[in-house]
mmCIF file of C-alpha atoms in Angstrom:
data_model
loop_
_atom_site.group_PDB
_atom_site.id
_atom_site.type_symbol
_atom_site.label_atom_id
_atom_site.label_comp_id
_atom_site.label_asym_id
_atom_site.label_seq_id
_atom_site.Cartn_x
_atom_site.Cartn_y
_atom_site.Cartn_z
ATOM 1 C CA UNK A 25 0.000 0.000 0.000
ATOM 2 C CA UNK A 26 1.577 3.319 -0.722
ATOM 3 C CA UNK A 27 -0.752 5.096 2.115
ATOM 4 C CA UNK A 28 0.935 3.394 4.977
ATOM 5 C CA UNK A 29 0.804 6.871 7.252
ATOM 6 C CA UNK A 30 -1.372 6.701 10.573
ATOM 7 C CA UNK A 31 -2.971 10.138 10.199
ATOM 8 C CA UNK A 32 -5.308 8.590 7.938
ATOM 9 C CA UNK A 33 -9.624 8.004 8.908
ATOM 10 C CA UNK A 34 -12.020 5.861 7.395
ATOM 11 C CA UNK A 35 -14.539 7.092 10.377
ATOM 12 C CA UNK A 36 -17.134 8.389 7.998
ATOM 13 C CA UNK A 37 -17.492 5.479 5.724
ATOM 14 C CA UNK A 38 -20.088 2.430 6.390
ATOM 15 C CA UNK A 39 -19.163 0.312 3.118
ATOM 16 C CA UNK A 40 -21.059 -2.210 1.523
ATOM 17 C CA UNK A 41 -19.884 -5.222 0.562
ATOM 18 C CA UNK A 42 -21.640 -7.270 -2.544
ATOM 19 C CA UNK A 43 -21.369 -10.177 -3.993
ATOM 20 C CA UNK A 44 -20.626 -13.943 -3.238
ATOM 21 C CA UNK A 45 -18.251 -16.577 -4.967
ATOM 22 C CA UNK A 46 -20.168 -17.214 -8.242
ATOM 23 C CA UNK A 47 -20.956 -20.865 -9.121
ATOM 24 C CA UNK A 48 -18.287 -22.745 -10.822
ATOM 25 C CA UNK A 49 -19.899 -23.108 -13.829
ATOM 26 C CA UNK A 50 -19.612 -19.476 -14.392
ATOM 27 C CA UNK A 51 -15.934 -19.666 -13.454
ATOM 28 C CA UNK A 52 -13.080 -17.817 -16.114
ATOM 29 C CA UNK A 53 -9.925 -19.744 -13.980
ATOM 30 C CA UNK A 54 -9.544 -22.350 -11.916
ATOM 31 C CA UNK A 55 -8.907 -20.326 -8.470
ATOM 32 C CA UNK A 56 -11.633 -17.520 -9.476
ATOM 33 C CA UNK A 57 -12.742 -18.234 -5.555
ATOM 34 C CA UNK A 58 -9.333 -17.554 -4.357
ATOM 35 C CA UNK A 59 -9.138 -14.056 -5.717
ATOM 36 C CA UNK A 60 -12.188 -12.942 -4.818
ATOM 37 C CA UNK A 61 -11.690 -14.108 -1.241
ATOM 38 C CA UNK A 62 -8.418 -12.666 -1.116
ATOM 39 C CA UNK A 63 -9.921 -9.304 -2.021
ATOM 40 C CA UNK A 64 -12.445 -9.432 0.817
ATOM 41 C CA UNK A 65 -10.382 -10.131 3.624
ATOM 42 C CA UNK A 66 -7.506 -7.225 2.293
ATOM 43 C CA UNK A 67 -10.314 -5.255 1.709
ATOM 44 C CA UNK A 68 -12.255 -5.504 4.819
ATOM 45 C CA UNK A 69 -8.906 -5.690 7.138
ATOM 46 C CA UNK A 70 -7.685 -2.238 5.826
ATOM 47 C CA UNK A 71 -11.207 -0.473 6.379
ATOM 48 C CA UNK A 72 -11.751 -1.919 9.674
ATOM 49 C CA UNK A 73 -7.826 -0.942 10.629
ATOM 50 C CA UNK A 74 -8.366 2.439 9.464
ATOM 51 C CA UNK A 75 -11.913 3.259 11.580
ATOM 52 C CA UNK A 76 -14.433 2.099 8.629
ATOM 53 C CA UNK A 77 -17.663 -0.062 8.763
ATOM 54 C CA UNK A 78 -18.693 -2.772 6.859
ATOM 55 C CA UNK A 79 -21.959 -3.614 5.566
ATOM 56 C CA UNK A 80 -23.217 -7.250 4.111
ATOM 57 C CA UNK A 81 -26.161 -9.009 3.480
ATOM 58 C CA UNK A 82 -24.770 -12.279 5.050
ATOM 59 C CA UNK A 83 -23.732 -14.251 1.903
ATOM 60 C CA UNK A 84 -22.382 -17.172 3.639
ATOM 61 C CA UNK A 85 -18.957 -17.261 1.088
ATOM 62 C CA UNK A 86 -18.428 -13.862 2.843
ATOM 63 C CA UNK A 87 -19.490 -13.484 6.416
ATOM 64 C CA UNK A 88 -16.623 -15.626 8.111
ATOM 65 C CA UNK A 89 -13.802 -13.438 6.071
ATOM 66 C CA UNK A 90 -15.819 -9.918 7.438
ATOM 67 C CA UNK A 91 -16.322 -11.052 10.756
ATOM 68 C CA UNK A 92 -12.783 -12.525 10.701
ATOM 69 C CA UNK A 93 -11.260 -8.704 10.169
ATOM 70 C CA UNK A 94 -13.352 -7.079 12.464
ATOM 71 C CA UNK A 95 -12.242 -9.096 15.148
ATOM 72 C CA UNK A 96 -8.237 -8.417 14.498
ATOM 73 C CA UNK A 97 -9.036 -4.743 13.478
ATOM 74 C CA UNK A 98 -12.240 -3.478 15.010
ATOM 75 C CA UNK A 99 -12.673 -4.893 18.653
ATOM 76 C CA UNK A 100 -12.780 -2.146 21.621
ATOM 77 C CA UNK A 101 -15.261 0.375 19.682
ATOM 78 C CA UNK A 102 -18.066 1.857 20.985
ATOM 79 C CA UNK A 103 -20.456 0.484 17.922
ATOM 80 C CA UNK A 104 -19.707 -2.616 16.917
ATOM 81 C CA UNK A 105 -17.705 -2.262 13.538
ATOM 82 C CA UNK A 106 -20.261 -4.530 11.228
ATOM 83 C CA UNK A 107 -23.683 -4.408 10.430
ATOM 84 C CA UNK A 108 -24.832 -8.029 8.760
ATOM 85 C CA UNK A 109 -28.613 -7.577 7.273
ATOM 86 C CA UNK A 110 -30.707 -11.060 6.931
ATOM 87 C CA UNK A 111 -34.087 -12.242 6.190
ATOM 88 C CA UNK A 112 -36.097 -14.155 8.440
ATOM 89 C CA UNK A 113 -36.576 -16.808 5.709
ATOM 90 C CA UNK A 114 -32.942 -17.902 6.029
ATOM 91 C CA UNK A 115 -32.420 -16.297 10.090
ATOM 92 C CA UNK A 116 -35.711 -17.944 11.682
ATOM 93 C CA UNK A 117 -33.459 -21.540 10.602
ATOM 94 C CA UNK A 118 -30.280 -19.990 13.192
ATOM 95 C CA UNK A 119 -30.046 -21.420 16.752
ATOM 96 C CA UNK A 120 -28.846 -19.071 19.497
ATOM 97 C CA UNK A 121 -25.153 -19.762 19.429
ATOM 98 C CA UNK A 122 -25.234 -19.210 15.501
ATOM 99 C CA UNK A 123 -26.259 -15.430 16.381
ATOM 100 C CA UNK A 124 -24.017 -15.401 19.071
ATOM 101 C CA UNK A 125 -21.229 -15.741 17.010
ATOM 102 C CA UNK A 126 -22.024 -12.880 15.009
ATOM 103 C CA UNK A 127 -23.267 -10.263 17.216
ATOM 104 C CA UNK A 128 -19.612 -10.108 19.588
ATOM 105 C CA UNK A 129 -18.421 -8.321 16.547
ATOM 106 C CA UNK A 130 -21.313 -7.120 14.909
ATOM 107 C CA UNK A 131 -24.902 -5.640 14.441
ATOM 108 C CA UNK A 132 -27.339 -8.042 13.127
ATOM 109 C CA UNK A 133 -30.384 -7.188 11.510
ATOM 110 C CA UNK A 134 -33.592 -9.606 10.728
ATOM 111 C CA UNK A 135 -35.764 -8.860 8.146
ATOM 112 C CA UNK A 136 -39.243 -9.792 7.137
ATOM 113 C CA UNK A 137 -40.062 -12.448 4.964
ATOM 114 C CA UNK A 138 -42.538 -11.731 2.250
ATOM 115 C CA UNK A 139 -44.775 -14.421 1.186
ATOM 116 C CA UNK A 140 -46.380 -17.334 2.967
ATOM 117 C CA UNK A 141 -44.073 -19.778 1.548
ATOM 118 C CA UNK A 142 -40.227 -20.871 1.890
ATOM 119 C CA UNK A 143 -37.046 -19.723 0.347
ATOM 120 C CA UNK A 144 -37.466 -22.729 -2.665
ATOM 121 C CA UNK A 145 -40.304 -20.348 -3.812
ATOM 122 C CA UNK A 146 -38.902 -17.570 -6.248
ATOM 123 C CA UNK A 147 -41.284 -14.830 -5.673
ATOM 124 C CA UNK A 148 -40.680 -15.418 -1.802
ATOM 125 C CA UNK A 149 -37.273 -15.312 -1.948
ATOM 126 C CA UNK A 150 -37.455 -12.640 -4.503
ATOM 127 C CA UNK A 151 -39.411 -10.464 -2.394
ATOM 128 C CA UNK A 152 -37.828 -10.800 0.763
ATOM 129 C CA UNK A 153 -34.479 -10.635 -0.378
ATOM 130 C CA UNK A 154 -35.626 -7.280 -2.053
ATOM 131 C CA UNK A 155 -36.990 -6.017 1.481
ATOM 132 C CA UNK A 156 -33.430 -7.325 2.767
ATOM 133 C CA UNK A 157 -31.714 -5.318 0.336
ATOM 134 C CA UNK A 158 -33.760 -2.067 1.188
ATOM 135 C CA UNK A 159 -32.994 -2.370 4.487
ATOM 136 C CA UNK A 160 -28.842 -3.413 3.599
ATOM 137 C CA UNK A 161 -28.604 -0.564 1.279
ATOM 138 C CA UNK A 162 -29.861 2.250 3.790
ATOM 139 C CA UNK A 163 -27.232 0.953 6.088
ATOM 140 C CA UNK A 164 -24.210 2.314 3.776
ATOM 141 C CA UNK A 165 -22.735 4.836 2.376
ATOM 142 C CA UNK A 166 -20.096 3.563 -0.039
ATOM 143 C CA UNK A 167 -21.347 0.318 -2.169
ATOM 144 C CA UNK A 168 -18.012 -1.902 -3.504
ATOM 145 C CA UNK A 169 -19.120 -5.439 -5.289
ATOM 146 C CA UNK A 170 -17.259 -7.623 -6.517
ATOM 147 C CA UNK A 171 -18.109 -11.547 -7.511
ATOM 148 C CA UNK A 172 -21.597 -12.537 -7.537
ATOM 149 C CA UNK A 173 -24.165 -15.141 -8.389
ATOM 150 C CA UNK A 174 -25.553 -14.604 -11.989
ATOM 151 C CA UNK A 175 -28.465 -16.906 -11.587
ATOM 152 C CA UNK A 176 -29.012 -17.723 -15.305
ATOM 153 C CA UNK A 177 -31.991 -19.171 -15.974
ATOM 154 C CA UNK A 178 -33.301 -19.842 -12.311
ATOM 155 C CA UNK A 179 -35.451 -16.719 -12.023
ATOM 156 C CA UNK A 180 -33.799 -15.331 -8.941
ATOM 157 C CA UNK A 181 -32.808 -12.015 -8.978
ATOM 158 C CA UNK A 182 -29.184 -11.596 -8.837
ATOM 159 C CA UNK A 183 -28.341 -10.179 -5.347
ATOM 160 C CA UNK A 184 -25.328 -8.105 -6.402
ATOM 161 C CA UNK A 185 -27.306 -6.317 -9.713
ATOM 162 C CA UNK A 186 -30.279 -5.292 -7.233
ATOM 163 C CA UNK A 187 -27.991 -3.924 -4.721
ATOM 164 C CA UNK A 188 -26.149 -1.717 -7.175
ATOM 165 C CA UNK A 189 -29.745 -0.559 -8.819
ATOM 166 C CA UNK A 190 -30.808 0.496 -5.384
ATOM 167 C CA UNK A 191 -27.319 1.905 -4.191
ATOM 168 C CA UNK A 192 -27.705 3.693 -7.643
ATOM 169 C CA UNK A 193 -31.356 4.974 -6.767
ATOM 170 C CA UNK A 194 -30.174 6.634 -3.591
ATOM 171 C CA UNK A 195 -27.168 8.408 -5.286
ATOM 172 C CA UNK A 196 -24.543 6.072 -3.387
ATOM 173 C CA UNK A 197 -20.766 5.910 -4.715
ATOM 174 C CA UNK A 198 -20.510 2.583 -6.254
ATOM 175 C CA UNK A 199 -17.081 0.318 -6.969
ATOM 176 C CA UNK A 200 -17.267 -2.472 -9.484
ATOM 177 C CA UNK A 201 -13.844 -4.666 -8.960
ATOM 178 C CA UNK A 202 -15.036 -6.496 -12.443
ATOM 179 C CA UNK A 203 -11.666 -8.108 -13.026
ATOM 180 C CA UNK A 204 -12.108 -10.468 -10.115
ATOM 181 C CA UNK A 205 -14.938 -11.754 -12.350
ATOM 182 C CA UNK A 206 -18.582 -12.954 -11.448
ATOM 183 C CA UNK A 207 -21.968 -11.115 -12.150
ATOM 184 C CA UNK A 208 -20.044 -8.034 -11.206
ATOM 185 C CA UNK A 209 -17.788 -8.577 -14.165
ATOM 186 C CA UNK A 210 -20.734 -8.020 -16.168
ATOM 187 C CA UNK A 211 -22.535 -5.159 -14.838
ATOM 188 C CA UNK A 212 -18.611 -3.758 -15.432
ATOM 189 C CA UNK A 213 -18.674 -4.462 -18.834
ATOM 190 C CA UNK A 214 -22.228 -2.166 -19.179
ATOM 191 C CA UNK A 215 -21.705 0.128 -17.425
ATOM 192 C CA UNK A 216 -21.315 3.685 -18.108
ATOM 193 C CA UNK A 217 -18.284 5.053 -15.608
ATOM 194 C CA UNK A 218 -20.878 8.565 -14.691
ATOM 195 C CA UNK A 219 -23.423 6.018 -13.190
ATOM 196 C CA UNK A 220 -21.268 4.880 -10.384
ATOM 197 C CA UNK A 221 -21.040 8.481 -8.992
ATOM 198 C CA UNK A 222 -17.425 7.638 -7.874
ATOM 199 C CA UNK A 223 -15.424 10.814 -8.055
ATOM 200 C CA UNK A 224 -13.256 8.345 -9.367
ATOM 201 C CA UNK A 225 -11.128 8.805 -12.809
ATOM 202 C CA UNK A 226 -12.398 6.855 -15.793
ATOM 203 C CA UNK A 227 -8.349 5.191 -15.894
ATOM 204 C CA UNK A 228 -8.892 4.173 -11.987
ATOM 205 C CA UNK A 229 -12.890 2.615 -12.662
ATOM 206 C CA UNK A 230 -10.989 1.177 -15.899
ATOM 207 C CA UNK A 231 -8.562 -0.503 -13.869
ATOM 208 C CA UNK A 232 -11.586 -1.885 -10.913
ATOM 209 C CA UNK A 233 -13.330 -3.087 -14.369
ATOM 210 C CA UNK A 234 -10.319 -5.341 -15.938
ATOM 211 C CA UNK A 235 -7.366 -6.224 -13.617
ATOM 212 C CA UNK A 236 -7.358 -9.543 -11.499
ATOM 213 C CA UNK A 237 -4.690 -7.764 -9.417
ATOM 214 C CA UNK A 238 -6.263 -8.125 -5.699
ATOM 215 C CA UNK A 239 -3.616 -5.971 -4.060
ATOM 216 C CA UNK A 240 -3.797 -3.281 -6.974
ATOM 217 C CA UNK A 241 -7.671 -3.039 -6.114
ATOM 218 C CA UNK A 242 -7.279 -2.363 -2.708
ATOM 219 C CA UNK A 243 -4.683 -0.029 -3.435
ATOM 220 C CA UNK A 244 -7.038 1.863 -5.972
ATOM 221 C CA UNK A 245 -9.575 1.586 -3.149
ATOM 222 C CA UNK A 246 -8.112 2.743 -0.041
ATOM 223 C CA UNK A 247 -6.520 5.737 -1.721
ATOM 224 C CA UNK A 248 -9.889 6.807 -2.944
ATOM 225 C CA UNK A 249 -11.246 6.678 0.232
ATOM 226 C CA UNK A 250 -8.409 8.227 2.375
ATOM 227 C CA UNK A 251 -7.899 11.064 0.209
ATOM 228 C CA UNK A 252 -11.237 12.200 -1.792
ATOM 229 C CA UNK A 253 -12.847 14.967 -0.809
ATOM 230 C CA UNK A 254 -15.970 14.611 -3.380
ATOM 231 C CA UNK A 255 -16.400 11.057 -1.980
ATOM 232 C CA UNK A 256 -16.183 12.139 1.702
ATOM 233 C CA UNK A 257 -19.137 14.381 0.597
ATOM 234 C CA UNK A 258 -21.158 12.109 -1.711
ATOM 235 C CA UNK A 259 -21.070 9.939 1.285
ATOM 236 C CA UNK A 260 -22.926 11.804 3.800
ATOM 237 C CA UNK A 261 -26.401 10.341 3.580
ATOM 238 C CA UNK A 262 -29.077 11.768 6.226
ATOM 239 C CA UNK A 263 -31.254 8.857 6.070
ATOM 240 C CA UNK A 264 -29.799 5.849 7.203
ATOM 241 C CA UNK A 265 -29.923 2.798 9.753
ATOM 242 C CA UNK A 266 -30.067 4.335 13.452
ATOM 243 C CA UNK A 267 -28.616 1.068 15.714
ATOM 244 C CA UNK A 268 -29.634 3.391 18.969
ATOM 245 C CA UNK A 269 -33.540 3.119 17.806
ATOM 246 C CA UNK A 270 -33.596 0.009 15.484
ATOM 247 C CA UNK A 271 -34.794 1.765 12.540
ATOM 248 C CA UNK A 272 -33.845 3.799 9.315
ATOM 249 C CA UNK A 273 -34.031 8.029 10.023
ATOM 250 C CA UNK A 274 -33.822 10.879 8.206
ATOM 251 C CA UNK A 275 -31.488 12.555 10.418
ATOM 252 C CA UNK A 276 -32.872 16.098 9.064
ATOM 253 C CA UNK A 277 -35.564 15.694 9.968
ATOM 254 C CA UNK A 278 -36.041 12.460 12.511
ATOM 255 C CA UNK A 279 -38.866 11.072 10.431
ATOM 256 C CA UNK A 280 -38.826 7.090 10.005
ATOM 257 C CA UNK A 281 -37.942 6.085 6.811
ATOM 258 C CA UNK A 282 -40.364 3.523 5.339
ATOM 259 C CA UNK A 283 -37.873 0.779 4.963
ATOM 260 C CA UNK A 284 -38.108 0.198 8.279
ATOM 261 C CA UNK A 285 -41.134 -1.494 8.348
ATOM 262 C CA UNK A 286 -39.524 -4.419 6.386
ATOM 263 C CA UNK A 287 -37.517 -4.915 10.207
ATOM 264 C CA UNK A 288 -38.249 -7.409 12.447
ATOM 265 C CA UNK A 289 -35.408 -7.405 14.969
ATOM 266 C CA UNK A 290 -32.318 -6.382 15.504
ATOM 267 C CA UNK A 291 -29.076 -7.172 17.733
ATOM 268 C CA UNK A 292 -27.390 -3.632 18.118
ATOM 269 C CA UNK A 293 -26.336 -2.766 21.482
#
């Protein structure tokens, strides 16, 4: 990394992680899971060292690798230094001690489910995952994806595309590492580099789109972040999740965002 200094703060950024390790048919190389991996936990380590939060919706390729880095890099804080978003149809299946080994390190957030039936049924897992993703997305500031599912053919909607569209809606920064490969790969490829609302140069998104280079990522990454002023300030977003009440405010204002009615519990003190 060539911002090694200790002057630097990632205080103001709650970043989103996307994606999952895509099914091997959809593999480009042999180790495609290895890379992607790899980025997550240098990723996640180097936000959580530097005072950042992370944000993910629980993808069970990612979780261990988040939770993993918050516990060398963000123990001892006053808010815990993860917020991991779920839906009842997958969380009401969790013992006790399954939670519990989550919420030492971070905030966990049930959603509803929506539908009467279980998660084999597309429109119920369609629409709660949606809800889920409401909920995920107004708990970030910063949206990075990278992998992904691309469910061909299975009429699921791909987790990582509906997570940019509604990052996108709320006018959240958005970082495709495409080169790692996945469903993120491509929404890279169709993407036009003013969508992402980035602040970052069109070489730099470029470079996200195409290189397999994990630690030249992260570089590209953490430099952004340390040392941006347009991102600091496309990040500020007033309505967000609130751990102190369990819901999502519009801290202008203190209304209750709607989004919060697709909560059912929460673990966050």
């Amino acid at each position: 990394m060539s911002i090694t200094r200790l002057d630097v703060s990632l205080e103001q950024y709650e970043i989103g992680i996307s994606g999952a390790i895509p099914n091997r048919a959809d593999w480009s190389e042999p180790a495609m899971d290895r890379g992607i991996l790899e980025f997550v936990s240098l990723f996640s380590g180097i936000v959580l060292k530097y005072g950042g939060r992370l944000v993910h919706g629980c993808h069970p390729t990612f979780t261990p690798v988040i939770l993993h880095q918050a516990r060398l890099h963000g123990a001892g804080r006053q808010r815990r230094p993860v917020t991991l978003v779920m839906s009842d149809l997958w969380a009401r299946d969790l013992s006790q001690e399954d939670i519990d080994s989550m919420t030492d390190i971070a905030e966990f957030v049930i959603t509803k489910t929506v539908g009467d039936k279980g998660p084999e049924d597309v429109e119920t897992r369609n629409r709660s995952l949606s809800a889920m993703r409401r909920v995920l997305v107004n708990s970030q500031n910063v949206t990075v994806a990278v992998g992904g599912l691309t469910h061909r053919g299975d009429g699921i909607v791909p987790g990582v595309a509906e997570e940019i569209a509604f990052a996108r809606e709320k006018g959240l920064p958005q970082f495709l590492i495409g080169g790692l490969g996945g469903l993120t790969k491509e929404l890279a490829e169709r993407v036009k580099v003013p969508q992402l609302s980035n602040s970052l140069s069109d070489e730099a998104n470029l470079l996200l789109f195409r290189t397999d280079d994990v630690a030249a990522c992260v570089n590209v990454l953490f430099e952004h972040l340390a040392g941006s002023r347009p991102l600091e300030e496309s990040a500020l977003q007033p309505v967000k999740w609130n751990p102190g009440i369990g819901a999502i405010l519009d801290h202008r204002d203190g209304t209750i965002d709607s989004s919060t009615d697709y909560i059912l519990r929460a673990v966050a003190s």
